[in-house]
XYZ file of C-alpha atoms in Angstrom:
315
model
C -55.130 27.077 -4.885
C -51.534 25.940 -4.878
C -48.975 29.083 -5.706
C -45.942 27.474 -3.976
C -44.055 26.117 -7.289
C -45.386 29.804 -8.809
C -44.035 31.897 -5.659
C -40.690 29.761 -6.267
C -39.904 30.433 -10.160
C -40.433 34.280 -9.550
C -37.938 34.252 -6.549
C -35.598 32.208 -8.497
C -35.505 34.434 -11.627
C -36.322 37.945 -9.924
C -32.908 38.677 -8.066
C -31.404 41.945 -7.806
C -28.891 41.233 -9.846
C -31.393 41.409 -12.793
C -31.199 39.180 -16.146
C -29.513 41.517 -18.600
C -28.426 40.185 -21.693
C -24.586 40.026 -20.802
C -24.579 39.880 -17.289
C -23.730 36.299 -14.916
C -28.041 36.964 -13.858
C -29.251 36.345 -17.199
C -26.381 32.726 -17.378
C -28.056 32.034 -14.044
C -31.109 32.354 -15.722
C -30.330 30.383 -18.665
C -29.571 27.341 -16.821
C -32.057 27.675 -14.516
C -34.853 27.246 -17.225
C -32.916 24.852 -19.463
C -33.464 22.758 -15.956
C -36.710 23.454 -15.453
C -37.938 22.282 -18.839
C -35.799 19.156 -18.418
C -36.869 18.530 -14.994
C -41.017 19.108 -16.427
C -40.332 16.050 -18.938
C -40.375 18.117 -21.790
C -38.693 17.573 -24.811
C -35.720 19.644 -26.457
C -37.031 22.059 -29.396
C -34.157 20.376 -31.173
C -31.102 18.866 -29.977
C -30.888 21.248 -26.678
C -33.151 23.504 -24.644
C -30.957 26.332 -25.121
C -30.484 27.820 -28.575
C -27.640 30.321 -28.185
C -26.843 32.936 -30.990
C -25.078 36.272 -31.396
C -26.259 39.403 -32.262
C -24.461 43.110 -32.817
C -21.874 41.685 -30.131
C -24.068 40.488 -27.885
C -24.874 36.837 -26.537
C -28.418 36.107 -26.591
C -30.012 32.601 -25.749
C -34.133 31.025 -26.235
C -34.956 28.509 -24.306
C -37.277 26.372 -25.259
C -39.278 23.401 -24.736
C -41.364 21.050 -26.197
C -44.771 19.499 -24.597
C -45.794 16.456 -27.114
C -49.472 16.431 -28.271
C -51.126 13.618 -28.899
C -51.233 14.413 -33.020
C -47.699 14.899 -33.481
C -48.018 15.784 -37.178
C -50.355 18.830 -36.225
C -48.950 22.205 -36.231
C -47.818 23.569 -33.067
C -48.886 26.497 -30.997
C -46.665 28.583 -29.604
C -46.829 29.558 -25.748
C -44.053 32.298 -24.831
C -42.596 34.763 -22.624
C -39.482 36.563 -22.680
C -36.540 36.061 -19.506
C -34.632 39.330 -19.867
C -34.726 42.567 -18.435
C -34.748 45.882 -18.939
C -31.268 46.819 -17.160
C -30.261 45.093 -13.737
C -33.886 44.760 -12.391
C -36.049 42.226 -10.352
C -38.209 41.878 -12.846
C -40.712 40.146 -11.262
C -43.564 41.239 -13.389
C -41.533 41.819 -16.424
C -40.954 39.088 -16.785
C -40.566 36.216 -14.264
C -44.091 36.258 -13.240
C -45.295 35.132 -17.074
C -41.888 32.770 -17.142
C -43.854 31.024 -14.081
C -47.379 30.667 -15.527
C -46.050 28.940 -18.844
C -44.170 26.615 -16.683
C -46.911 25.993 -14.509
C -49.261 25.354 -17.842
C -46.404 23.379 -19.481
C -46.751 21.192 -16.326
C -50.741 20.567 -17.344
C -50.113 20.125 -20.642
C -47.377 17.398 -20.224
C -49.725 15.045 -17.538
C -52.535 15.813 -19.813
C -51.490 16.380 -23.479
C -53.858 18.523 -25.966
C -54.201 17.398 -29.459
C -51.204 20.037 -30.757
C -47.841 19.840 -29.261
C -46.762 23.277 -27.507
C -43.361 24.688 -27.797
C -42.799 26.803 -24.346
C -40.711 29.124 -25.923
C -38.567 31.343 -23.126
C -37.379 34.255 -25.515
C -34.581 36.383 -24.878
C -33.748 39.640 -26.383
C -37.632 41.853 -25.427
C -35.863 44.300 -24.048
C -34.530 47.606 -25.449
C -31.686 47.655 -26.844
C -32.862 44.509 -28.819
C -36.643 45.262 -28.506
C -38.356 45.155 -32.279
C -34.955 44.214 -34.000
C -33.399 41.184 -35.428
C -31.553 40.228 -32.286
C -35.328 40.468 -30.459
C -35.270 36.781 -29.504
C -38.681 35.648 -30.947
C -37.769 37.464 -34.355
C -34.440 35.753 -34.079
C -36.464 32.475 -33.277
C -38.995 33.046 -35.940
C -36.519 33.526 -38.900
C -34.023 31.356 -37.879
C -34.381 28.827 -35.182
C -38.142 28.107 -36.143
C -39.007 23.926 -37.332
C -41.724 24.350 -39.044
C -45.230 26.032 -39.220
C -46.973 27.498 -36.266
C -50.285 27.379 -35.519
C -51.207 30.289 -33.279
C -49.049 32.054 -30.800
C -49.830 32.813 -26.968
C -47.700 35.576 -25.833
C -47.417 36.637 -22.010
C -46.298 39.509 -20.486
C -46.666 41.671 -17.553
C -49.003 39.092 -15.710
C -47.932 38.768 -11.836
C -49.494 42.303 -10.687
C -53.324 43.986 -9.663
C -54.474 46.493 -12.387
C -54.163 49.402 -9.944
C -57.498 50.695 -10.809
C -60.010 49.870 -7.557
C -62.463 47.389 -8.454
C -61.016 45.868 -11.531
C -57.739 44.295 -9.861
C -58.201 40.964 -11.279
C -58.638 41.914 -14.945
C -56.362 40.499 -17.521
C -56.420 42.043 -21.192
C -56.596 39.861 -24.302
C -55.334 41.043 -27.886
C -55.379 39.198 -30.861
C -58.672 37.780 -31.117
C -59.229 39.525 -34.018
C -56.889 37.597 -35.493
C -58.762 34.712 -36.504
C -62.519 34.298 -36.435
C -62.141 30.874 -34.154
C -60.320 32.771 -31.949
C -63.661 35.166 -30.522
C -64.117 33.348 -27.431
C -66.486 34.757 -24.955
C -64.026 33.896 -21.633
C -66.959 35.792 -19.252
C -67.339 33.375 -15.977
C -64.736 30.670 -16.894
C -62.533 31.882 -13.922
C -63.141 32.688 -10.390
C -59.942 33.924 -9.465
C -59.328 36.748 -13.005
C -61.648 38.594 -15.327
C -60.787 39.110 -19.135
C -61.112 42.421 -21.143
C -60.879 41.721 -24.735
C -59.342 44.269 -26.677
C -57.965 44.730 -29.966
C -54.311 45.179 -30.947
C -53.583 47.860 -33.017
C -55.249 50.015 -29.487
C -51.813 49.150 -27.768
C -49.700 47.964 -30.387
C -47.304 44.997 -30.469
C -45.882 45.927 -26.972
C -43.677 42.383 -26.710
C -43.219 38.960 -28.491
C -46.508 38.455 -30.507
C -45.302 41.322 -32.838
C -43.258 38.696 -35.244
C -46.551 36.168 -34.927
C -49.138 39.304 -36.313
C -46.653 40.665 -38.569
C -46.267 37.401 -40.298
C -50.087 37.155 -40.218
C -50.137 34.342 -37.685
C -52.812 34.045 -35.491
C -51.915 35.067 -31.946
C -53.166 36.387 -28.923
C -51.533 38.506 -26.180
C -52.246 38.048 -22.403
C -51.276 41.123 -20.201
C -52.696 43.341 -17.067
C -50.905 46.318 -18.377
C -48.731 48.804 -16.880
C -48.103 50.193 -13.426
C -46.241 51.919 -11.433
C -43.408 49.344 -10.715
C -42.812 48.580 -14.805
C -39.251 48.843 -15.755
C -37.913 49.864 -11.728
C -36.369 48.389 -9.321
C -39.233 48.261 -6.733
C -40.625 45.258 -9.363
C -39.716 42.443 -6.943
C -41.535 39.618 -5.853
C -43.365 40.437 -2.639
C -45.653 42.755 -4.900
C -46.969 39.981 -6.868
C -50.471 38.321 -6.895
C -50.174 34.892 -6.836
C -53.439 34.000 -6.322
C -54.208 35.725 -9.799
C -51.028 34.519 -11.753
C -52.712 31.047 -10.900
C -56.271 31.602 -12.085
C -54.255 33.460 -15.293
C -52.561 29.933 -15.265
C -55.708 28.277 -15.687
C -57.103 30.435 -17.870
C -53.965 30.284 -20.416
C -54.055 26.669 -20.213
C -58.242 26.600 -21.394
C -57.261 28.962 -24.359
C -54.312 26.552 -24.925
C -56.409 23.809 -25.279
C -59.452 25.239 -26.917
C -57.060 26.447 -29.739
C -55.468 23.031 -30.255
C -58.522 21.882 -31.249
C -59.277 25.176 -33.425
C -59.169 24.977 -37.675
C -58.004 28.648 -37.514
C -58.890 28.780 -41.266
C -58.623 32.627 -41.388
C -58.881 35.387 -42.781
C -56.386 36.953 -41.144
C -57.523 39.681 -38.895
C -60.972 38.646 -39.756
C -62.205 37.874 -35.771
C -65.186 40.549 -35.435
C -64.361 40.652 -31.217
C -66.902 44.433 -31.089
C -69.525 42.526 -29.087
C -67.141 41.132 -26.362
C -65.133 43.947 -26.361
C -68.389 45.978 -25.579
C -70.052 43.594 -23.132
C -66.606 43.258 -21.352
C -66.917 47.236 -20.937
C -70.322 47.159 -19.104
C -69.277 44.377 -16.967
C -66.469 45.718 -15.612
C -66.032 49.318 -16.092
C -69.589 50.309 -15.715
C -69.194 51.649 -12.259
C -66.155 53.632 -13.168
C -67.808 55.277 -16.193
C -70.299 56.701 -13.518
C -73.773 55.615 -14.967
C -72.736 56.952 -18.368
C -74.951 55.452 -21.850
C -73.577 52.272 -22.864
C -71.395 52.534 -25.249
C -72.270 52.061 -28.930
C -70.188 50.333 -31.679
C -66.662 50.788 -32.565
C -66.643 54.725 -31.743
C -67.686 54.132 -28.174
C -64.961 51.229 -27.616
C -63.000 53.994 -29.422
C -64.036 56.854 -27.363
C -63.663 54.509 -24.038
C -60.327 53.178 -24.856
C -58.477 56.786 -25.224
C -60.646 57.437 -21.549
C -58.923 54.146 -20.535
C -55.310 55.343 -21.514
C -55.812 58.865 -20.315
C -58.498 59.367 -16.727
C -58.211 55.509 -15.632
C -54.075 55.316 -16.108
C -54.497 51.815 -17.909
Protein backbone atom coordinates (compact mmCIF):
# COMPACT_ATOMS: atom_id res chain seq x y z
CA UNK A 1 0.00 0.00 0.00
CA UNK A 2 1.59 3.14 -1.35
CA UNK A 3 1.44 6.20 1.43
CA UNK A 4 4.43 8.11 -0.06
CA UNK A 5 2.35 10.93 -2.09
CA UNK A 6 -0.05 10.77 1.37
CA UNK A 7 3.07 11.07 3.87
CA UNK A 8 4.13 14.09 1.45
CA UNK A 9 0.82 16.38 1.39
CA UNK A 10 0.66 16.16 5.31
CA UNK A 11 4.38 17.29 5.64
CA UNK A 12 3.81 19.91 3.14
CA UNK A 13 0.71 21.48 4.78
CA UNK A 14 1.47 20.53 8.58
CA UNK A 15 4.42 23.04 9.39
CA UNK A 16 4.82 24.73 12.55
CA UNK A 17 4.07 27.72 11.34
CA UNK A 18 0.37 26.58 11.17
CA UNK A 19 -2.30 27.75 8.39
CA UNK A 20 -4.17 30.54 10.15
CA UNK A 21 -6.37 32.54 8.24
CA UNK A 22 -4.01 35.69 7.99
CA UNK A 23 -0.80 34.34 8.44
CA UNK A 24 2.17 33.75 5.28
CA UNK A 25 1.32 29.49 6.40
CA UNK A 26 -2.11 29.58 5.29
CA UNK A 27 -0.65 31.81 1.52
CA UNK A 28 1.80 28.91 1.52
CA UNK A 29 -0.98 26.80 1.75
CA UNK A 30 -3.08 28.39 -0.75
CA UNK A 31 -0.71 27.99 -3.47
CA UNK A 32 0.35 24.87 -2.58
CA UNK A 33 -3.16 23.30 -3.29
CA UNK A 34 -4.11 25.62 -6.15
CA UNK A 35 -0.86 23.51 -7.57
CA UNK A 36 -1.79 20.43 -6.59
CA UNK A 37 -5.20 20.45 -8.24
CA UNK A 38 -3.55 21.85 -11.38
CA UNK A 39 -0.79 19.48 -11.34
CA UNK A 40 -3.81 16.31 -10.74
CA UNK A 41 -5.42 17.50 -14.23
CA UNK A 42 -8.30 18.82 -12.68
CA UNK A 43 -10.30 21.44 -13.84
CA UNK A 44 -10.88 25.06 -12.29
CA UNK A 45 -14.39 25.29 -10.33
CA UNK A 46 -14.64 28.38 -12.48
CA UNK A 47 -12.14 30.53 -13.96
CA UNK A 48 -9.38 29.77 -11.07
CA UNK A 49 -8.73 27.21 -8.35
CA UNK A 50 -8.66 29.76 -5.80
CA UNK A 51 -11.80 31.71 -4.96
CA UNK A 52 -10.65 34.48 -2.62
CA UNK A 53 -13.22 36.62 -0.58
CA UNK A 54 -13.33 38.81 2.51
CA UNK A 55 -15.00 38.47 5.52
CA UNK A 56 -15.28 40.80 8.95
CA UNK A 57 -11.62 41.96 7.84
CA UNK A 58 -10.30 38.94 7.19
CA UNK A 59 -8.91 37.22 3.89
CA UNK A 60 -10.27 33.90 3.39
CA UNK A 61 -9.68 31.67 0.19
CA UNK A 62 -11.55 27.88 -1.17
CA UNK A 63 -9.80 26.07 -3.25
CA UNK A 64 -11.30 24.04 -5.37
CA UNK A 65 -11.23 21.63 -8.06
CA UNK A 66 -13.08 19.97 -10.49
CA UNK A 67 -12.78 16.05 -11.52
CA UNK A 68 -15.07 15.68 -14.87
CA UNK A 69 -17.58 12.76 -14.85
CA UNK A 70 -18.43 11.12 -17.62
CA UNK A 71 -22.32 12.70 -17.54
CA UNK A 72 -21.40 16.17 -17.37
CA UNK A 73 -25.00 17.41 -17.11
CA UNK A 74 -25.47 15.30 -13.80
CA UNK A 75 -25.36 17.02 -10.58
CA UNK A 76 -22.22 17.02 -8.77
CA UNK A 77 -21.15 15.62 -5.46
CA UNK A 78 -19.28 17.39 -3.32
CA UNK A 79 -15.97 15.89 -1.69
CA UNK A 80 -14.39 18.43 0.98
CA UNK A 81 -12.13 19.24 3.68
CA UNK A 82 -11.18 22.34 5.24
CA UNK A 83 -7.07 23.75 5.10
CA UNK A 84 -7.07 26.06 8.12
CA UNK A 85 -6.23 25.84 11.56
CA UNK A 86 -7.13 26.43 14.73
CA UNK A 87 -4.26 29.06 15.73
CA UNK A 88 -0.52 28.45 14.55
CA UNK A 89 -0.70 24.57 14.69
CA UNK A 90 0.63 21.49 12.70
CA UNK A 91 -2.45 20.42 12.07
CA UNK A 92 -1.78 17.31 10.80
CA UNK A 93 -4.99 15.65 11.70
CA UNK A 94 -7.01 18.74 11.61
CA UNK A 95 -6.75 19.06 8.83
CA UNK A 96 -3.93 18.08 6.41
CA UNK A 97 -4.41 14.47 6.86
CA UNK A 98 -8.22 14.69 5.18
CA UNK A 99 -6.61 17.53 2.62
CA UNK A 100 -4.39 14.34 1.56
CA UNK A 101 -7.05 11.62 1.19
CA UNK A 102 -9.31 13.89 -1.16
CA UNK A 103 -6.29 14.48 -3.20
CA UNK A 104 -5.33 11.06 -3.26
CA UNK A 105 -9.20 10.10 -4.30
CA UNK A 106 -9.29 13.09 -6.72
CA UNK A 107 -6.28 11.29 -8.30
CA UNK A 108 -8.71 7.95 -8.83
CA UNK A 109 -11.39 9.73 -9.87
CA UNK A 110 -9.57 11.72 -12.66
CA UNK A 111 -7.75 8.24 -14.36
CA UNK A 112 -11.04 6.64 -13.81
CA UNK A 113 -14.02 9.07 -13.95
CA UNK A 114 -17.51 8.13 -12.11
CA UNK A 115 -20.67 9.01 -13.79
CA UNK A 116 -21.00 12.58 -11.62
CA UNK A 117 -18.28 15.06 -11.78
CA UNK A 118 -16.71 15.82 -8.17
CA UNK A 119 -15.81 19.22 -7.06
CA UNK A 120 -12.73 18.69 -4.42
CA UNK A 121 -13.64 21.50 -2.55
CA UNK A 122 -10.54 22.68 -0.03
CA UNK A 123 -12.62 25.05 2.34
CA UNK A 124 -11.21 27.64 4.36
CA UNK A 125 -12.67 29.39 7.25
CA UNK A 126 -13.64 25.76 9.85
CA UNK A 127 -12.01 27.16 12.37
CA UNK A 128 -13.19 29.34 15.29
CA UNK A 129 -13.33 32.48 14.91
CA UNK A 130 -15.17 31.76 11.56
CA UNK A 131 -16.49 28.28 12.60
CA UNK A 132 -20.59 28.14 11.96
CA UNK A 133 -20.67 31.79 10.52
CA UNK A 134 -20.95 33.37 7.19
CA UNK A 135 -17.24 33.74 6.67
CA UNK A 136 -17.11 29.61 7.47
CA UNK A 137 -15.73 28.83 4.01
CA UNK A 138 -18.25 26.11 2.87
CA UNK A 139 -21.22 28.48 4.01
CA UNK A 140 -19.42 31.21 2.15
CA UNK A 141 -19.07 28.63 -0.80
CA UNK A 142 -22.57 27.40 -0.53
CA UNK A 143 -24.33 30.86 -0.73
CA UNK A 144 -22.13 32.48 -2.85
CA UNK A 145 -19.49 30.80 -4.85
CA UNK A 146 -21.76 27.63 -5.47
CA UNK A 147 -22.63 26.76 -9.73
CA UNK A 148 -25.32 24.98 -9.43
CA UNK A 149 -27.10 22.05 -7.57
CA UNK A 150 -25.30 19.52 -5.51
CA UNK A 151 -25.93 16.18 -5.28
CA UNK A 152 -24.64 14.86 -1.98
CA UNK A 153 -21.77 16.11 0.04
CA UNK A 154 -18.70 14.03 1.50
CA UNK A 155 -17.19 15.90 4.27
CA UNK A 156 -13.74 14.83 5.95
CA UNK A 157 -12.29 15.64 8.96
CA UNK A 158 -10.06 14.46 11.61
CA UNK A 159 -8.98 11.28 9.55
CA UNK A 160 -4.99 10.74 9.82
CA UNK A 161 -5.04 9.33 13.60
CA UNK A 162 -5.85 5.64 15.68
CA UNK A 163 -9.11 5.95 17.75
CA UNK A 164 -7.16 5.68 21.01
CA UNK A 165 -9.44 3.12 22.35
CA UNK A 166 -7.38 -0.53 22.27
CA UNK A 167 -8.84 -2.75 19.84
CA UNK A 168 -10.86 -0.44 17.72
CA UNK A 169 -7.83 1.72 16.24
CA UNK A 170 -8.86 1.41 12.75
CA UNK A 171 -12.49 2.54 13.09
CA UNK A 172 -13.73 5.42 11.10
CA UNK A 173 -17.29 6.97 12.00
CA UNK A 174 -19.90 7.72 9.33
CA UNK A 175 -22.81 10.40 9.79
CA UNK A 176 -25.28 11.26 7.47
CA UNK A 177 -26.64 8.16 6.25
CA UNK A 178 -29.72 8.98 7.50
CA UNK A 179 -29.88 11.44 5.20
CA UNK A 180 -31.16 9.74 2.32
CA UNK A 181 -32.54 6.23 2.17
CA UNK A 182 -29.86 5.26 -0.83
CA UNK A 183 -27.39 6.33 1.29
CA UNK A 184 -27.74 3.03 4.11
CA UNK A 185 -24.87 1.20 2.88
CA UNK A 186 -23.75 -1.74 4.85
CA UNK A 187 -19.65 -0.86 4.41
CA UNK A 188 -18.90 -4.22 6.88
CA UNK A 189 -15.76 -6.12 5.09
CA UNK A 190 -15.20 -3.74 2.10
CA UNK A 191 -11.78 -2.70 3.66
CA UNK A 192 -8.93 -4.51 5.10
CA UNK A 193 -6.98 -1.78 6.26
CA UNK A 194 -10.32 0.50 8.39
CA UNK A 195 -13.59 -0.50 9.96
CA UNK A 196 -16.78 1.81 9.75
CA UNK A 197 -19.17 2.71 12.68
CA UNK A 198 -22.24 4.20 11.36
CA UNK A 199 -23.73 6.68 13.43
CA UNK A 200 -26.23 9.26 13.23
CA UNK A 201 -25.73 13.03 13.27
CA UNK A 202 -27.67 14.83 15.50
CA UNK A 203 -25.41 12.23 18.33
CA UNK A 204 -22.37 14.61 17.55
CA UNK A 205 -23.75 17.39 15.79
CA UNK A 206 -22.48 19.24 12.71
CA UNK A 207 -18.86 19.32 14.13
CA UNK A 208 -17.28 20.79 10.54
CA UNK A 209 -18.26 21.45 6.84
CA UNK A 210 -21.34 19.14 6.22
CA UNK A 211 -23.35 21.50 8.56
CA UNK A 212 -24.38 23.96 5.43
CA UNK A 213 -25.06 20.50 3.21
CA UNK A 214 -27.77 19.06 6.23
CA UNK A 215 -29.00 22.38 7.02
CA UNK A 216 -29.99 22.97 3.49
CA UNK A 217 -31.40 19.41 3.51
CA UNK A 218 -28.75 18.04 1.18
CA UNK A 219 -27.79 14.71 1.44
CA UNK A 220 -24.35 14.31 3.00
CA UNK A 221 -22.27 12.18 4.90
CA UNK A 222 -19.41 12.90 7.34
CA UNK A 223 -16.21 10.74 7.59
CA UNK A 224 -14.23 11.18 10.92
CA UNK A 225 -12.24 8.97 13.73
CA UNK A 226 -13.11 11.49 16.32
CA UNK A 227 -11.21 13.22 18.88
CA UNK A 228 -8.01 12.66 20.79
CA UNK A 229 -5.69 13.82 22.71
CA UNK A 230 -3.57 15.81 20.11
CA UNK A 231 -6.94 17.82 18.62
CA UNK A 232 -6.43 21.47 18.48
CA UNK A 233 -2.37 21.29 20.09
CA UNK A 234 0.62 21.59 18.95
CA UNK A 235 1.85 17.97 19.46
CA UNK A 236 -0.70 17.31 16.15
CA UNK A 237 2.24 16.86 13.74
CA UNK A 238 2.87 14.42 11.27
CA UNK A 239 4.96 11.62 12.74
CA UNK A 240 1.69 10.69 14.78
CA UNK A 241 -0.26 9.88 11.81
CA UNK A 242 -1.46 6.47 10.40
CA UNK A 243 -0.83 6.28 7.02
CA UNK A 244 -1.55 2.98 6.45
CA UNK A 245 -5.24 3.83 7.60
CA UNK A 246 -5.59 7.33 5.87
CA UNK A 247 -5.02 5.02 2.71
CA UNK A 248 -7.59 2.29 3.29
CA UNK A 249 -9.94 5.60 4.43
CA UNK A 250 -8.78 6.69 0.86
CA UNK A 251 -10.20 3.75 -0.64
CA UNK A 252 -13.02 3.59 1.20
CA UNK A 253 -14.06 7.41 0.41
CA UNK A 254 -13.44 6.79 -3.10
CA UNK A 255 -16.16 3.40 -3.10
CA UNK A 256 -18.78 5.74 -1.35
CA UNK A 257 -17.80 8.34 -4.01
CA UNK A 258 -18.59 6.21 -6.63
CA UNK A 259 -21.48 4.23 -5.31
CA UNK A 260 -23.25 7.66 -4.76
CA UNK A 261 -22.64 8.87 -8.31
CA UNK A 262 -24.60 6.31 -9.41
CA UNK A 263 -27.31 6.87 -6.50
CA UNK A 264 -31.10 8.57 -7.43
CA UNK A 265 -30.98 10.05 -3.87
CA UNK A 266 -34.75 10.69 -4.33
CA UNK A 267 -35.27 11.47 -0.58
CA UNK A 268 -37.00 12.12 1.91
CA UNK A 269 -34.72 13.98 3.56
CA UNK A 270 -33.49 12.43 6.71
CA UNK A 271 -35.51 9.47 5.77
CA UNK A 272 -32.28 6.72 5.78
CA UNK A 273 -33.52 4.20 8.66
CA UNK A 274 -29.37 3.36 9.43
CA UNK A 275 -30.76 1.47 13.34
CA UNK A 276 -29.74 -1.94 11.98
CA UNK A 277 -26.13 -0.98 10.92
CA UNK A 278 -25.70 1.22 13.55
CA UNK A 279 -26.56 -1.80 15.90
CA UNK A 280 -24.68 -4.56 14.08
CA UNK A 281 -21.65 -2.13 13.83
CA UNK A 282 -21.92 -2.07 17.84
CA UNK A 283 -21.60 -5.90 18.30
CA UNK A 284 -18.88 -6.11 15.86
CA UNK A 285 -16.71 -3.89 17.23
CA UNK A 286 -17.45 -2.84 20.65
CA UNK A 287 -18.65 -6.12 21.93
CA UNK A 288 -15.53 -6.91 23.81
CA UNK A 289 -15.41 -3.52 25.41
CA UNK A 290 -19.03 -3.67 26.61
CA UNK A 291 -17.78 -6.79 28.63
CA UNK A 292 -20.34 -9.55 27.55
CA UNK A 293 -23.19 -7.13 28.21
CA UNK A 294 -27.03 -8.02 26.28
CA UNK A 295 -26.99 -6.78 22.89
CA UNK A 296 -28.32 -3.84 22.60
CA UNK A 297 -31.95 -3.29 21.56
CA UNK A 298 -33.39 -0.56 19.25
CA UNK A 299 -32.85 3.07 19.31
CA UNK A 300 -32.61 3.27 23.32
CA UNK A 301 -29.71 0.88 23.42
CA UNK A 302 -27.74 2.79 20.48
CA UNK A 303 -28.96 5.63 22.76
CA UNK A 304 -27.88 4.26 26.00
CA UNK A 305 -24.40 3.03 24.24
CA UNK A 306 -23.64 6.22 22.57
CA UNK A 307 -23.72 8.52 25.93
CA UNK A 308 -21.33 5.21 27.34
CA UNK A 309 -19.29 5.98 24.17
CA UNK A 310 -18.90 9.81 24.94
CA UNK A 311 -18.48 9.35 28.64
CA UNK A 312 -16.35 5.58 29.93
CA UNK A 313 -14.74 4.93 26.30
CA UNK A 314 -13.50 8.87 25.76
CA UNK A 315 -14.84 8.73 22.04
Amino acid sequence: MNTHALRHDVITLATAAGRMVGTAGHEQARGYLAERLAGLGLDPYGERFELPYAASGARLCNVIGVAPGTQPELAPIVLAAHYDTCGPLPGADDNAAAIAIALRVAEQLRAEPAPRGVVIALFDGEEPPHYLSPAMGSIHWYHHQRRGPVHCAVVLDLVGHDVPVPGIEDLVFVTGMESDPELVIDLAGVSDSVRVQPVLNRYVGDLSDHHVFRAHERPFLFLSCGRWQHYHMPTDTPDRLNYAKMAGIAELVELLVRRVSAAQLSGPFEGGDTLALELAGVERHFGKLLGGAAKLVGRRGVDAFVKLAMGGFGL
